[in-house]
Amino acid sequence: PVWSKYIAAINGDPLHFSNIIVLKNEDLVGYLTTILTPPFYGEIFCLSANGDLKWRTVLNTGAFSLSDFKKAIIQSKNGNIIIADGIKKLTDASSDADLHFVALNSTDGSFVWDKSYQYSDASVPDITSASELPTGDLSFQTVSANSLKEINIITDNVGNIKKTVSTYLPNKTTTLIDAKADNISGDQSILMNTNDNKPVLVQIDK
């Protein structure tokens, strides 16, 4: 390898890699979560192109995250890092989970904005992808555990929810594989897999 980097957990708990992206300046930004023992937390870190640690920021202290799944991370046109996750507070196991949207300054990892919304399901939602639309709005894709339908959440550029769009197939349960927004039109392409193992591609206009 050209270089390797070891990132120690803050509380001594093992860390799980959930996603990593390359920024416009070739820095690397990754999402880590603890997976074994509380206190659970998530962490965003930034490495330079040659592997030097530039900053690390802790998220979701005292909350459980779906650490086995890919986290949605993108860099917006204005340079901010947008992170989306589903979290559940450990203080109340019966409570609803939250949808958590965060923007960080890519230079130093400081918070630009931080928004959470109650998710109408006690299970932890999995947000698999995020996109920036041509209008500057943000699009996040998650799955409802109760109905197994894909939900596209549209927010403005600071994380305020504007609308949600649900997609499901009659008499089928589906699993969300991936979703992307067209950079020009803003239309959504959603790839799902049905319970009888058939891939389905759905196109949704903005």
JSON list of N, CA and C in Angstrom, two decimals, residues 22-51:
[
{"chain": "A", "resi": 22, "resn": "VAL", "atom": "N", "xyz": [-14.47, 10.56, -1.40]},
{"chain": "A", "resi": 22, "resn": "VAL", "atom": "CA", "xyz": [-13.36, 11.43, -1.76]},
{"chain": "A", "resi": 22, "resn": "VAL", "atom": "C", "xyz": [-13.91, 12.83, -2.04]},
{"chain": "A", "resi": 23, "resn": "LEU", "atom": "N", "xyz": [-13.36, 13.85, -1.36]},
{"chain": "A", "resi": 23, "resn": "LEU", "atom": "CA", "xyz": [-13.82, 15.22, -1.55]},
{"chain": "A", "resi": 23, "resn": "LEU", "atom": "C", "xyz": [-13.20, 15.82, -2.82]},
{"chain": "A", "resi": 24, "resn": "LYS", "atom": "N", "xyz": [-13.68, 17.00, -3.16]},
{"chain": "A", "resi": 24, "resn": "LYS", "atom": "CA", "xyz": [-13.20, 17.67, -4.37]},
{"chain": "A", "resi": 24, "resn": "LYS", "atom": "C", "xyz": [-11.71, 17.98, -4.29]},
{"chain": "A", "resi": 25, "resn": "ASN", "atom": "N", "xyz": [-11.18, 18.21, -3.08]},
{"chain": "A", "resi": 25, "resn": "ASN", "atom": "CA", "xyz": [-9.74, 18.49, -2.93]},
{"chain": "A", "resi": 25, "resn": "ASN", "atom": "C", "xyz": [-8.92, 17.22, -2.71]},
{"chain": "A", "resi": 26, "resn": "GLU", "atom": "N", "xyz": [-9.57, 16.05, -2.90]},
{"chain": "A", "resi": 26, "resn": "GLU", "atom": "CA", "xyz": [-8.96, 14.72, -2.78]},
{"chain": "A", "resi": 26, "resn": "GLU", "atom": "C", "xyz": [-8.76, 14.27, -1.34]},
{"chain": "A", "resi": 27, "resn": "ASP", "atom": "N", "xyz": [-9.25, 15.04, -0.34]},
{"chain": "A", "resi": 27, "resn": "ASP", "atom": "CA", "xyz": [-9.29, 14.52, 1.03]},
{"chain": "A", "resi": 27, "resn": "ASP", "atom": "C", "xyz": [-10.27, 13.35, 1.08]},
{"chain": "A", "resi": 28, "resn": "LEU", "atom": "N", "xyz": [-10.09, 12.49, 2.08]},
{"chain": "A", "resi": 28, "resn": "LEU", "atom": "CA", "xyz": [-10.99, 11.36, 2.32]},
{"chain": "A", "resi": 28, "resn": "LEU", "atom": "C", "xyz": [-11.80, 11.61, 3.57]},
{"chain": "A", "resi": 29, "resn": "VAL", "atom": "N", "xyz": [-13.12, 11.41, 3.49]},
{"chain": "A", "resi": 29, "resn": "VAL", "atom": "CA", "xyz": [-14.00, 11.55, 4.66]},
{"chain": "A", "resi": 29, "resn": "VAL", "atom": "C", "xyz": [-14.71, 10.23, 4.87]},
{"chain": "A", "resi": 30, "resn": "GLY", "atom": "N", "xyz": [-14.65, 9.72, 6.10]},
{"chain": "A", "resi": 30, "resn": "GLY", "atom": "CA", "xyz": [-15.26, 8.44, 6.41]},
{"chain": "A", "resi": 30, "resn": "GLY", "atom": "C", "xyz": [-16.19, 8.51, 7.60]},
{"chain": "A", "resi": 31, "resn": "TYR", "atom": "N", "xyz": [-17.09, 7.53, 7.70]},
{"chain": "A", "resi": 31, "resn": "TYR", "atom": "CA", "xyz": [-18.05, 7.42, 8.80]},
{"chain": "A", "resi": 31, "resn": "TYR", "atom": "C", "xyz": [-17.72, 6.16, 9.59]},
{"chain": "A", "resi": 32, "resn": "LEU", "atom": "N", "xyz": [-17.54, 6.31, 10.89]},
{"chain": "A", "resi": 32, "resn": "LEU", "atom": "CA", "xyz": [-17.28, 5.19, 11.79]},
{"chain": "A", "resi": 32, "resn": "LEU", "atom": "C", "xyz": [-18.36, 5.15, 12.86]},
{"chain": "A", "resi": 33, "resn": "THR", "atom": "N", "xyz": [-18.71, 3.94, 13.32]},
{"chain": "A", "resi": 33, "resn": "THR", "atom": "CA", "xyz": [-19.63, 3.81, 14.45]},
{"chain": "A", "resi": 33, "resn": "THR", "atom": "C", "xyz": [-19.13, 2.72, 15.39]},
{"chain": "A", "resi": 34, "resn": "THR", "atom": "N", "xyz": [-19.48, 2.84, 16.68]},
{"chain": "A", "resi": 34, "resn": "THR", "atom": "CA", "xyz": [-19.22, 1.76, 17.63]},
{"chain": "A", "resi": 34, "resn": "THR", "atom": "C", "xyz": [-20.32, 0.73, 17.48]},
{"chain": "A", "resi": 35, "resn": "ILE", "atom": "N", "xyz": [-20.00, -0.55, 17.72]},
{"chain": "A", "resi": 35, "resn": "ILE", "atom": "CA", "xyz": [-20.97, -1.60, 17.42]},
{"chain": "A", "resi": 35, "resn": "ILE", "atom": "C", "xyz": [-21.22, -2.60, 18.54]},
{"chain": "A", "resi": 36, "resn": "LEU", "atom": "N", "xyz": [-20.43, -2.58, 19.61]},
{"chain": "A", "resi": 36, "resn": "LEU", "atom": "CA", "xyz": [-20.54, -3.65, 20.59]},
{"chain": "A", "resi": 36, "resn": "LEU", "atom": "C", "xyz": [-21.17, -3.21, 21.91]},
{"chain": "A", "resi": 37, "resn": "THR", "atom": "N", "xyz": [-20.62, -2.21, 22.53]},
{"chain": "A", "resi": 37, "resn": "THR", "atom": "CA", "xyz": [-21.08, -1.82, 23.86]},
{"chain": "A", "resi": 37, "resn": "THR", "atom": "C", "xyz": [-21.35, -0.33, 23.93]},
{"chain": "A", "resi": 38, "resn": "PRO", "atom": "N", "xyz": [-22.32, 0.08, 24.76]},
{"chain": "A", "resi": 38, "resn": "PRO", "atom": "CA", "xyz": [-22.55, 1.51, 24.96]},
{"chain": "A", "resi": 38, "resn": "PRO", "atom": "C", "xyz": [-21.41, 2.13, 25.74]},
{"chain": "A", "resi": 39, "resn": "PRO", "atom": "N", "xyz": [-21.19, 3.44, 25.67]},
{"chain": "A", "resi": 39, "resn": "PRO", "atom": "CA", "xyz": [-22.05, 4.39, 24.96]},
{"chain": "A", "resi": 39, "resn": "PRO", "atom": "C", "xyz": [-21.77, 4.39, 23.46]},
{"chain": "A", "resi": 40, "resn": "PHE", "atom": "N", "xyz": [-22.83, 4.16, 22.67]},
{"chain": "A", "resi": 40, "resn": "PHE", "atom": "CA", "xyz": [-22.68, 4.16, 21.23]},
{"chain": "A", "resi": 40, "resn": "PHE", "atom": "C", "xyz": [-22.49, 5.58, 20.72]},
{"chain": "A", "resi": 41, "resn": "TYR", "atom": "N", "xyz": [-21.78, 5.72, 19.63]},
{"chain": "A", "resi": 41, "resn": "TYR", "atom": "CA", "xyz": [-21.63, 7.02, 18.99]},
{"chain": "A", "resi": 41, "resn": "TYR", "atom": "C", "xyz": [-21.16, 6.82, 17.56]},
{"chain": "A", "resi": 42, "resn": "GLY", "atom": "N", "xyz": [-21.28, 7.85, 16.76]},
{"chain": "A", "resi": 42, "resn": "GLY", "atom": "CA", "xyz": [-20.74, 7.84, 15.41]},
{"chain": "A", "resi": 42, "resn": "GLY", "atom": "C", "xyz": [-19.64, 8.87, 15.31]},
{"chain": "A", "resi": 43, "resn": "GLU", "atom": "N", "xyz": [-18.77, 8.70, 14.32]},
{"chain": "A", "resi": 43, "resn": "GLU", "atom": "CA", "xyz": [-17.67, 9.63, 14.15]},
{"chain": "A", "resi": 43, "resn": "GLU", "atom": "C", "xyz": [-17.38, 9.84, 12.67]},
{"chain": "A", "resi": 44, "resn": "ILE", "atom": "N", "xyz": [-17.19, 11.11, 12.30]},
{"chain": "A", "resi": 44, "resn": "ILE", "atom": "CA", "xyz": [-16.75, 11.47, 10.96]},
{"chain": "A", "resi": 44, "resn": "ILE", "atom": "C", "xyz": [-15.29, 11.89, 11.06]},
{"chain": "A", "resi": 45, "resn": "PHE", "atom": "N", "xyz": [-14.47, 11.39, 10.17]},
{"chain": "A", "resi": 45, "resn": "PHE", "atom": "CA", "xyz": [-13.06, 11.80, 10.18]},
{"chain": "A", "resi": 45, "resn": "PHE", "atom": "C", "xyz": [-12.64, 12.23, 8.78]},
{"chain": "A", "resi": 46, "resn": "CYS", "atom": "N", "xyz": [-11.59, 13.02, 8.71]},
{"chain": "A", "resi": 46, "resn": "CYS", "atom": "CA", "xyz": [-11.06, 13.49, 7.43]},
{"chain": "A", "resi": 46, "resn": "CYS", "atom": "C", "xyz": [-9.56, 13.24, 7.37]},
{"chain": "A", "resi": 47, "resn": "LEU", "atom": "N", "xyz": [-9.13, 12.60, 6.29]},
{"chain": "A", "resi": 47, "resn": "LEU", "atom": "CA", "xyz": [-7.72, 12.37, 6.04]},
{"chain": "A", "resi": 47, "resn": "LEU", "atom": "C", "xyz": [-7.29, 13.12, 4.79]},
{"chain": "A", "resi": 48, "resn": "SER", "atom": "N", "xyz": [-6.07, 13.62, 4.79]},
{"chain": "A", "resi": 48, "resn": "SER", "atom": "CA", "xyz": [-5.53, 14.22, 3.58]},
{"chain": "A", "resi": 48, "resn": "SER", "atom": "C", "xyz": [-5.25, 13.11, 2.56]},
{"chain": "A", "resi": 49, "resn": "ALA", "atom": "N", "xyz": [-4.92, 13.50, 1.35]},
{"chain": "A", "resi": 49, "resn": "ALA", "atom": "CA", "xyz": [-4.66, 12.52, 0.30]},
{"chain": "A", "resi": 49, "resn": "ALA", "atom": "C", "xyz": [-3.47, 11.62, 0.62]},
{"chain": "A", "resi": 50, "resn": "ASN", "atom": "N", "xyz": [-2.57, 12.08, 1.49]},
{"chain": "A", "resi": 50, "resn": "ASN", "atom": "CA", "xyz": [-1.43, 11.24, 1.88]},
{"chain": "A", "resi": 50, "resn": "ASN", "atom": "C", "xyz": [-1.62, 10.57, 3.24]},
{"chain": "A", "resi": 51, "resn": "GLY", "atom": "N", "xyz": [-2.87, 10.60, 3.76]},
{"chain": "A", "resi": 51, "resn": "GLY", "atom": "CA", "xyz": [-3.19, 9.82, 4.96]},
{"chain": "A", "resi": 51, "resn": "GLY", "atom": "C", "xyz": [-3.06, 10.54, 6.28]}
]
